[in-house]
Short mmCIF file of C-alpha atoms in Angstrom, two decimals:
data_model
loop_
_atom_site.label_atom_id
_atom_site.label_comp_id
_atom_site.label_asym_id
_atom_site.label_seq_id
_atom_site.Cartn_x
_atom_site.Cartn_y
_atom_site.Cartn_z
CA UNK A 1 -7.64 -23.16 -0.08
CA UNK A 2 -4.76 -20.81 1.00
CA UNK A 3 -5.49 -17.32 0.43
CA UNK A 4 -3.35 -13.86 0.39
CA UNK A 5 -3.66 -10.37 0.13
CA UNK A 6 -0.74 -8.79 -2.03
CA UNK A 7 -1.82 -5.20 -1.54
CA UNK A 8 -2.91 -3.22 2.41
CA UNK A 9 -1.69 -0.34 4.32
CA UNK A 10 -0.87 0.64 7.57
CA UNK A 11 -1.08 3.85 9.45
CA UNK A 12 2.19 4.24 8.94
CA UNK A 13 1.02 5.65 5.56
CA UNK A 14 -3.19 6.35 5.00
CA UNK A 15 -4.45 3.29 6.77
CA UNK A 16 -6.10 2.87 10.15
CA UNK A 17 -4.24 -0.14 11.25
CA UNK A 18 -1.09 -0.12 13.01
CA UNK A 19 1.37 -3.15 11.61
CA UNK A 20 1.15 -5.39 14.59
CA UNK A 21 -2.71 -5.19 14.16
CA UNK A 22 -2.59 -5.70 10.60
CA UNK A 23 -0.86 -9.18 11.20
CA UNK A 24 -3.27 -10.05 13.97
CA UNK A 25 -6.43 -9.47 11.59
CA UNK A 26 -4.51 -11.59 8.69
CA UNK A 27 -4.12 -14.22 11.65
CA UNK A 28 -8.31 -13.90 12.21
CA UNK A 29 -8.54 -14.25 8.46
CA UNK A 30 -6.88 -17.04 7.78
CA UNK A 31 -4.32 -15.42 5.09
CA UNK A 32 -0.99 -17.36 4.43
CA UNK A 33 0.40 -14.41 3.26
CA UNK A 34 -0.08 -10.34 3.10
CA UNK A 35 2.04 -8.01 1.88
CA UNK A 36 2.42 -4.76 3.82
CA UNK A 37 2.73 -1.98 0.60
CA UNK A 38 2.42 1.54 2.59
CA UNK A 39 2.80 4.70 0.13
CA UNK A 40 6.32 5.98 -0.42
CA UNK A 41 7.36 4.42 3.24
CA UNK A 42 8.84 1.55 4.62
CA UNK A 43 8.56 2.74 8.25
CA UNK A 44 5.96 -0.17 9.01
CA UNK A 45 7.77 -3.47 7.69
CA UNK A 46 10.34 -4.32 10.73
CA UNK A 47 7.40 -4.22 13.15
CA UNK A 48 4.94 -6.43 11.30
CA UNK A 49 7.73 -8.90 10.19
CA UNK A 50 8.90 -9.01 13.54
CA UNK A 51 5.87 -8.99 15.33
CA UNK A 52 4.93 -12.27 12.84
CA UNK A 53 8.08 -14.01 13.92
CA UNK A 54 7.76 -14.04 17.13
CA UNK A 55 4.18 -15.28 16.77
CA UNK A 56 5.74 -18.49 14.98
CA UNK A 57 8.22 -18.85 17.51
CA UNK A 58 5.32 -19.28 20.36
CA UNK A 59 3.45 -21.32 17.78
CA UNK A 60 6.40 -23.22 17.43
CA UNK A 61 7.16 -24.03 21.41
CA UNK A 62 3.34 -24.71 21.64
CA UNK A 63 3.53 -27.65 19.17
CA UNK A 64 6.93 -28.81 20.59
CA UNK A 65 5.60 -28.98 24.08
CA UNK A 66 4.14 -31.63 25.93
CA UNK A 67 0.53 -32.53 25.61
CA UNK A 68 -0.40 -32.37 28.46
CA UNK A 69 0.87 -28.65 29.48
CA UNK A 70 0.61 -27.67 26.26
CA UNK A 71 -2.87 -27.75 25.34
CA UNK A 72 -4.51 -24.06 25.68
CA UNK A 73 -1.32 -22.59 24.08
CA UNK A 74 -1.87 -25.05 21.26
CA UNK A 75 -5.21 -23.97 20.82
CA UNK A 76 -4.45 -20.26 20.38
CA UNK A 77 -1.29 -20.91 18.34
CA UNK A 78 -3.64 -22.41 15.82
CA UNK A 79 -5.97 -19.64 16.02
CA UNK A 80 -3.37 -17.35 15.84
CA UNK A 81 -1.51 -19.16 12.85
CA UNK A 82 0.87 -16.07 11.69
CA UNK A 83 1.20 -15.17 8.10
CA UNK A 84 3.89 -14.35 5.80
CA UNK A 85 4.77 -10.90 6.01
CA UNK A 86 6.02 -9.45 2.63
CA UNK A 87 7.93 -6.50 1.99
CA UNK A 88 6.10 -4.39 -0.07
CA UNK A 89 5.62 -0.41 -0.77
CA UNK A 90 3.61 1.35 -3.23
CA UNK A 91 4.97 3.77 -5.08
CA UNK A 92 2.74 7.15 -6.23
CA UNK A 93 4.11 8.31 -9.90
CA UNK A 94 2.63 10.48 -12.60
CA UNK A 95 2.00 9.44 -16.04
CA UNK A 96 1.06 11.59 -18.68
CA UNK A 97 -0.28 14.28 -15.95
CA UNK A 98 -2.18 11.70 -13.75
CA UNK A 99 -1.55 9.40 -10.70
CA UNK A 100 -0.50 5.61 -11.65
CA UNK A 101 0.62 3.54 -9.08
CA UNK A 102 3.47 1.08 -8.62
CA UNK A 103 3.59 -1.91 -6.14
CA UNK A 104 6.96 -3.73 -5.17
CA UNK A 105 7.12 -6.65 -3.61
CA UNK A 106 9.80 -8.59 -1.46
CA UNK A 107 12.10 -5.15 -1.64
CA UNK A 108 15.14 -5.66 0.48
CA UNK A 109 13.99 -2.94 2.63
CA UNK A 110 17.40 -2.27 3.83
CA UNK A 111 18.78 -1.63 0.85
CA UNK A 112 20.93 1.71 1.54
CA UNK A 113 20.62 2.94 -2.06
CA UNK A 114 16.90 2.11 -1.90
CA UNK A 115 16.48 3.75 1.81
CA UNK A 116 18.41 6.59 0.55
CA UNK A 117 15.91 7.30 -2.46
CA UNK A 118 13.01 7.22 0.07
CA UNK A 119 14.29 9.16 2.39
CA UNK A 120 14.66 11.84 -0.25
CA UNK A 121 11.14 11.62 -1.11
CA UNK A 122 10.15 11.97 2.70
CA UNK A 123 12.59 15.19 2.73
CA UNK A 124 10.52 16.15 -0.39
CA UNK A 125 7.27 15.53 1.29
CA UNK A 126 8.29 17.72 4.13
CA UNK A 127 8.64 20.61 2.15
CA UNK A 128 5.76 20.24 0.70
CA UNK A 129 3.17 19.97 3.46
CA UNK A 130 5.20 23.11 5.12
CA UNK A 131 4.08 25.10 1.96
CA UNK A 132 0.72 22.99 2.57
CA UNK A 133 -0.01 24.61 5.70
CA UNK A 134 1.00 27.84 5.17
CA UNK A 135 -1.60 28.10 2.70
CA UNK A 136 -4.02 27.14 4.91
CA UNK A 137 -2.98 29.68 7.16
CA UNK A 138 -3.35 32.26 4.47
CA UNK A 139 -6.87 30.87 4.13
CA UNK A 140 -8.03 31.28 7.40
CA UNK A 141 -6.87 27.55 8.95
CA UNK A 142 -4.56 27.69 12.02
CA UNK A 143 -2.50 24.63 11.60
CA UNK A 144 1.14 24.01 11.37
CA UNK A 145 2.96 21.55 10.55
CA UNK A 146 4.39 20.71 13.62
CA UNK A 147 0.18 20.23 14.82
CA UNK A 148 -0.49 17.60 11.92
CA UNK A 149 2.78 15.42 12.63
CA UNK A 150 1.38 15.62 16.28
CA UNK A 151 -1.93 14.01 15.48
CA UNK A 152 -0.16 12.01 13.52
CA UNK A 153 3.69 10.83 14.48
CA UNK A 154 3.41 7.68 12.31
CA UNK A 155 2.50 8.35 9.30
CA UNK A 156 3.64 9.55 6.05
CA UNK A 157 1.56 12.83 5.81
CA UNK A 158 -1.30 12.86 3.00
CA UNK A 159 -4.09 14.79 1.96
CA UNK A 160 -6.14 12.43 3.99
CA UNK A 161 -4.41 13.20 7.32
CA UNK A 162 -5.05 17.16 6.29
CA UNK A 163 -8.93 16.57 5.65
CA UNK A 164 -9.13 14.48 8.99
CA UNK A 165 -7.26 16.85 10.72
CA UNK A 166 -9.66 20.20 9.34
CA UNK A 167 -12.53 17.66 10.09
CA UNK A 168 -12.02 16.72 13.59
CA UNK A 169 -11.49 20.63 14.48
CA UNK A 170 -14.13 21.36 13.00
CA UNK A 171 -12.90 23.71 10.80
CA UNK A 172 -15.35 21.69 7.57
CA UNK A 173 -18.42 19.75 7.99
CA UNK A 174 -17.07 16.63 6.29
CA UNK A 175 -13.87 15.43 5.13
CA UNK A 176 -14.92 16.17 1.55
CA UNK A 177 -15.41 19.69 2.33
CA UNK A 178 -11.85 19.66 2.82
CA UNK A 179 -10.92 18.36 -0.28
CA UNK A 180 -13.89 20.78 -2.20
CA UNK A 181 -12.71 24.05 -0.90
CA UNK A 182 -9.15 23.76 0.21
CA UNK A 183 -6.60 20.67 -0.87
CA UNK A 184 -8.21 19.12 -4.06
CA UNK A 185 -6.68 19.53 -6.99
CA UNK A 186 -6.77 23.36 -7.98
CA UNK A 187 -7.89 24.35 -4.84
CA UNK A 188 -5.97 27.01 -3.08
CA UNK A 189 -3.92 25.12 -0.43
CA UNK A 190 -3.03 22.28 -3.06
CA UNK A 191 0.71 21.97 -3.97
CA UNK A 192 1.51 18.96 -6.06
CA UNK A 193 3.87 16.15 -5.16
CA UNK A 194 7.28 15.73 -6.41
CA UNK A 195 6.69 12.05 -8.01
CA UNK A 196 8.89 9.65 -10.13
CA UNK A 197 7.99 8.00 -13.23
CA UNK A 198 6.43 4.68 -13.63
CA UNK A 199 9.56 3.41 -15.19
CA UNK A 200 11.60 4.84 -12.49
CA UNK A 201 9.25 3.11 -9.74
CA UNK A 202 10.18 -0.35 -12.04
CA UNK A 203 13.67 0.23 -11.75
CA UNK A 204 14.07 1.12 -7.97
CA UNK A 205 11.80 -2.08 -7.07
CA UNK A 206 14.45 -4.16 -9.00
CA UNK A 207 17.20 -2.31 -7.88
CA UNK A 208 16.04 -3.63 -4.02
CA UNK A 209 15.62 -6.84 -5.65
CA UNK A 210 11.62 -6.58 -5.25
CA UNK A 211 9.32 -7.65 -7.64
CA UNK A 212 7.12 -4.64 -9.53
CA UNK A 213 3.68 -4.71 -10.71
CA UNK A 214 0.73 -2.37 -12.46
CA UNK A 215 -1.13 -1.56 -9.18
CA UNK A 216 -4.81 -1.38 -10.19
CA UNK A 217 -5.04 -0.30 -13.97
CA UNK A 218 -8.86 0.15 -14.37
CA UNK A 219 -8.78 2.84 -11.33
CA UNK A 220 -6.51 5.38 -14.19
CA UNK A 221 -9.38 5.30 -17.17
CA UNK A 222 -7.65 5.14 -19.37
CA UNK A 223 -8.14 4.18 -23.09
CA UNK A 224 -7.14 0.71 -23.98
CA UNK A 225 -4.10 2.42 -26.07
CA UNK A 226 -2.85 4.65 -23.95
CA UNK A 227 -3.05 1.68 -21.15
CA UNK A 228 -1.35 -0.57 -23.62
CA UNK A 229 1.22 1.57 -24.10
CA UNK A 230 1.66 2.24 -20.45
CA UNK A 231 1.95 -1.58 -19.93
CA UNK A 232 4.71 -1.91 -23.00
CA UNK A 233 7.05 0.78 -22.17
CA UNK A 234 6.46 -0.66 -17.83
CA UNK A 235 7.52 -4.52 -19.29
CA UNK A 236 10.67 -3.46 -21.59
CA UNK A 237 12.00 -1.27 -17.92
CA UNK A 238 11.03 -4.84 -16.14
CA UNK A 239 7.72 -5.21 -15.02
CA UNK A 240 6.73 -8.65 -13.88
CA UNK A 241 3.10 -8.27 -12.89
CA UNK A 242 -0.37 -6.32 -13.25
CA UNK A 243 -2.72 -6.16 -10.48
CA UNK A 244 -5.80 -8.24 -12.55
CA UNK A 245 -7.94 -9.23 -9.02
CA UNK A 246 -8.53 -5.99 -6.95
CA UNK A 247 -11.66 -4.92 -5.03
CA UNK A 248 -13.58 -2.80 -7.13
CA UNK A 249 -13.18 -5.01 -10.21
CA UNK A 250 -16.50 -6.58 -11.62
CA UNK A 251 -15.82 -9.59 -13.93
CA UNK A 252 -15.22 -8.05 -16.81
CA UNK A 253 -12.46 -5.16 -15.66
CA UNK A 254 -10.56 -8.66 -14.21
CA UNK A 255 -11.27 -10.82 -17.57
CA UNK A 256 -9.91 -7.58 -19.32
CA UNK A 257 -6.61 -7.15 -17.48
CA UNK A 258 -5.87 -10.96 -17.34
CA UNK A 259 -5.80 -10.35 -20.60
CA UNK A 260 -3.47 -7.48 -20.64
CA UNK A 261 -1.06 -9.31 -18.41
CA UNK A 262 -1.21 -12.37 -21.31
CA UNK A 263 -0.30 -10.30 -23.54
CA UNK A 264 2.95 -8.67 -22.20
CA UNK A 265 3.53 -12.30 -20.09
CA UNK A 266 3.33 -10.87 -17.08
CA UNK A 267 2.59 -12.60 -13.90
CA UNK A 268 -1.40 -12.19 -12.23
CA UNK A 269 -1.00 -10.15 -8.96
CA UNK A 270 -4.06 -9.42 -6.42
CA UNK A 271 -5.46 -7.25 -3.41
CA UNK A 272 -7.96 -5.68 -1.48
CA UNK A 273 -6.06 -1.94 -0.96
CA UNK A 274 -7.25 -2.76 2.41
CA UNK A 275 -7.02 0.83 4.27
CA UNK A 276 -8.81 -0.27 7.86
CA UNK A 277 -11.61 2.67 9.09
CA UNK A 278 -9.69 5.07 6.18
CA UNK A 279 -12.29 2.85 3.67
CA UNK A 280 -15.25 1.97 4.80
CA UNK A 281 -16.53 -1.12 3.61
CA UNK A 282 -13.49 -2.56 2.16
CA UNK A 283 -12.24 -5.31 4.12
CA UNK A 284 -8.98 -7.57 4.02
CA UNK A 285 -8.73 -10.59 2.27
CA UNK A 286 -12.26 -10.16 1.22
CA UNK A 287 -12.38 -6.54 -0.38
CA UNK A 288 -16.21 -5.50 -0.71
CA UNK A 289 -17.42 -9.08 -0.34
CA UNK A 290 -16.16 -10.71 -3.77
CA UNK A 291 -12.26 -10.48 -3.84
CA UNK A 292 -10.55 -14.08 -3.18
CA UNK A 293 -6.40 -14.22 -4.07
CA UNK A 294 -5.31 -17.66 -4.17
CA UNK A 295 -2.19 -18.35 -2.83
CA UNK A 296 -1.04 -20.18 -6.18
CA UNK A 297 -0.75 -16.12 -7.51
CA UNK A 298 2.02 -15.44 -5.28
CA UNK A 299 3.54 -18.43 -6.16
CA UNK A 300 3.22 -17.43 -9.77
CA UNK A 301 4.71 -13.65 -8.91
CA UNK A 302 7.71 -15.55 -7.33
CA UNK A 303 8.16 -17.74 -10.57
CA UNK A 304 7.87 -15.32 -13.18
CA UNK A 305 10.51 -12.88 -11.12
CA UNK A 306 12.82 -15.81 -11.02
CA UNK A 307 12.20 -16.12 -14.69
CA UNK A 308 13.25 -12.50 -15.03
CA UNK A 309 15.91 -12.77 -12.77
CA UNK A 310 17.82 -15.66 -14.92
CA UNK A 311 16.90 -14.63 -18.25
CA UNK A 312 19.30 -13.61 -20.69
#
């Protein structure tokens, strides 16, 4: 059966994997389809839809030539059967003084409008690691901003990058000494993201014509009313699916938000939140062991946004 994995990052945000790797494990893996959903960033997607591309265009020639000279590049093209690539980002919001998470899928990632919205939230970013390591200075941690973006050209700077960074100079024992004494929430060298709403994640996703969903709701703890509620006010701005199959999910936290999605008719999405090295353990595709997507969920994502596209 055709499998997918509607939810992984790159190291162009807080994963290990570059983009052109990422589609060469989904090739060992046997997906059909991944999407590529890298926090607040869309630096990632031309290289990993490209790179996939041109994979089916040598699968392509090997199948059209002949048999005879065509053998061994046969044989890899079917090992290294490329997947869909999907346009996705993840977008980090605050809800009621808490991170909830937003997942778009198929955005038009050219979308000037939608660039233009990002790129204010990287300028906003900036700003805020500058502050970010200035504060670390204060407290007795040489690094500059100019240092982390070295280690680092790629990526969309988090907290993660800092407590790798402090780690591998040795400046703390582990990464969550980092976190403990220095960039955790109400530590010292903590200064809070500027973040949109969950309703205005919803909205830019449709505005790039992507499809928006509940990344993993049982990861918030919240009550089942204040989730509810969450859910409501996310359909009426134009949600079209909740993320019910996800990696740390045991069968009733899935049974529970199948249920949720029922209720509100919204579509079924799932993924591992593969991160490569960045989460140990996790794996693509596969999550901790347990995690299967079928591909008829995707199919059921595209349907219901069609649904929402035409109705009334």
């Amino acid at each position: 059966m055709l499998t997918v994995d509607l939810h992984v990052h790159s190291n162009r945000s807080d994963g290990s994997f570059s983009p052109t790797q990422l589609v060469d494990y989904a090739c060992e893996k046997g997906l059909a389809a991944f999407a590529l959903t890298d926090h607040d960033t869309i630096d990632g997607l031309e290289e990993a839809i490209r790179y996939a591309q041109e994979l089916r265009e040598e699968q392509n020639q090997a199948a059209c030539a002949p048999a005879e000279a065509s053998q061994d590049r046969g044989l890899q093209a079917a090992k290294r059967r490329a997947p869909e690539v999907i346009p996705g980002i993840e977008f980090s919001t605050e809800y009621m003084g808490q991170d909830v998470h937003v997942v778009g899928l198929y955005i038009d990632y050219r979308n000037q409008d939608f660039t233009g919205q990002l790129k204010a939230f990287v300028d906003s970013r900036t700003a805020r690691n500058r502050k970010m390591c200035a504060l670390l200075q204060k407290n007795g941690i040489p690094v500059s901003y100019e240092e982390l973006t070295a280690e680092y050209p790629d990526a969309v700077i988090t907290r993660a990058h800092y407590a790798k960074f402090l780690f591998s100079r040795g400046y703390v024992k582990t990464m969550s000494e980092a976190f403990d004494r220095y960039i955790g929430d109400d530590c010292p060298c903590y200064i809070p993201r500027e973040k949109v709403t969950p309703v205005q994640a919803v909205e830019l996703i449709l505005a790039a014509g992507g499809i928006p969903i509940l990344a993993h709701p049982v990861l918030y703890h919240m009550s089942d009313a204040q989730l509810d509620a969450l859910t409501a006010s996310l359909k009426e701005a134009g949600l079209v699916g909740l993320e019910a199959i996800y990696s740390t999910y045991n069968d009733a936290d899935e049974r529970r938000m199948r249920a949720l999605a029922a209720k509100y008719g919204l579509a079924v999405s799932g993924g591992s939140d593969f991160h490569g090295t960045n989460k140990p353990g996790l794996d693509l595709a596969v999550g901790y062991g347990k995690l299967f997507v079928p591909y008829s969920v995707l199919e059921g994502l595209r349907k219901a946004a069609q649904e929402a596209a035409s109705a009334p």
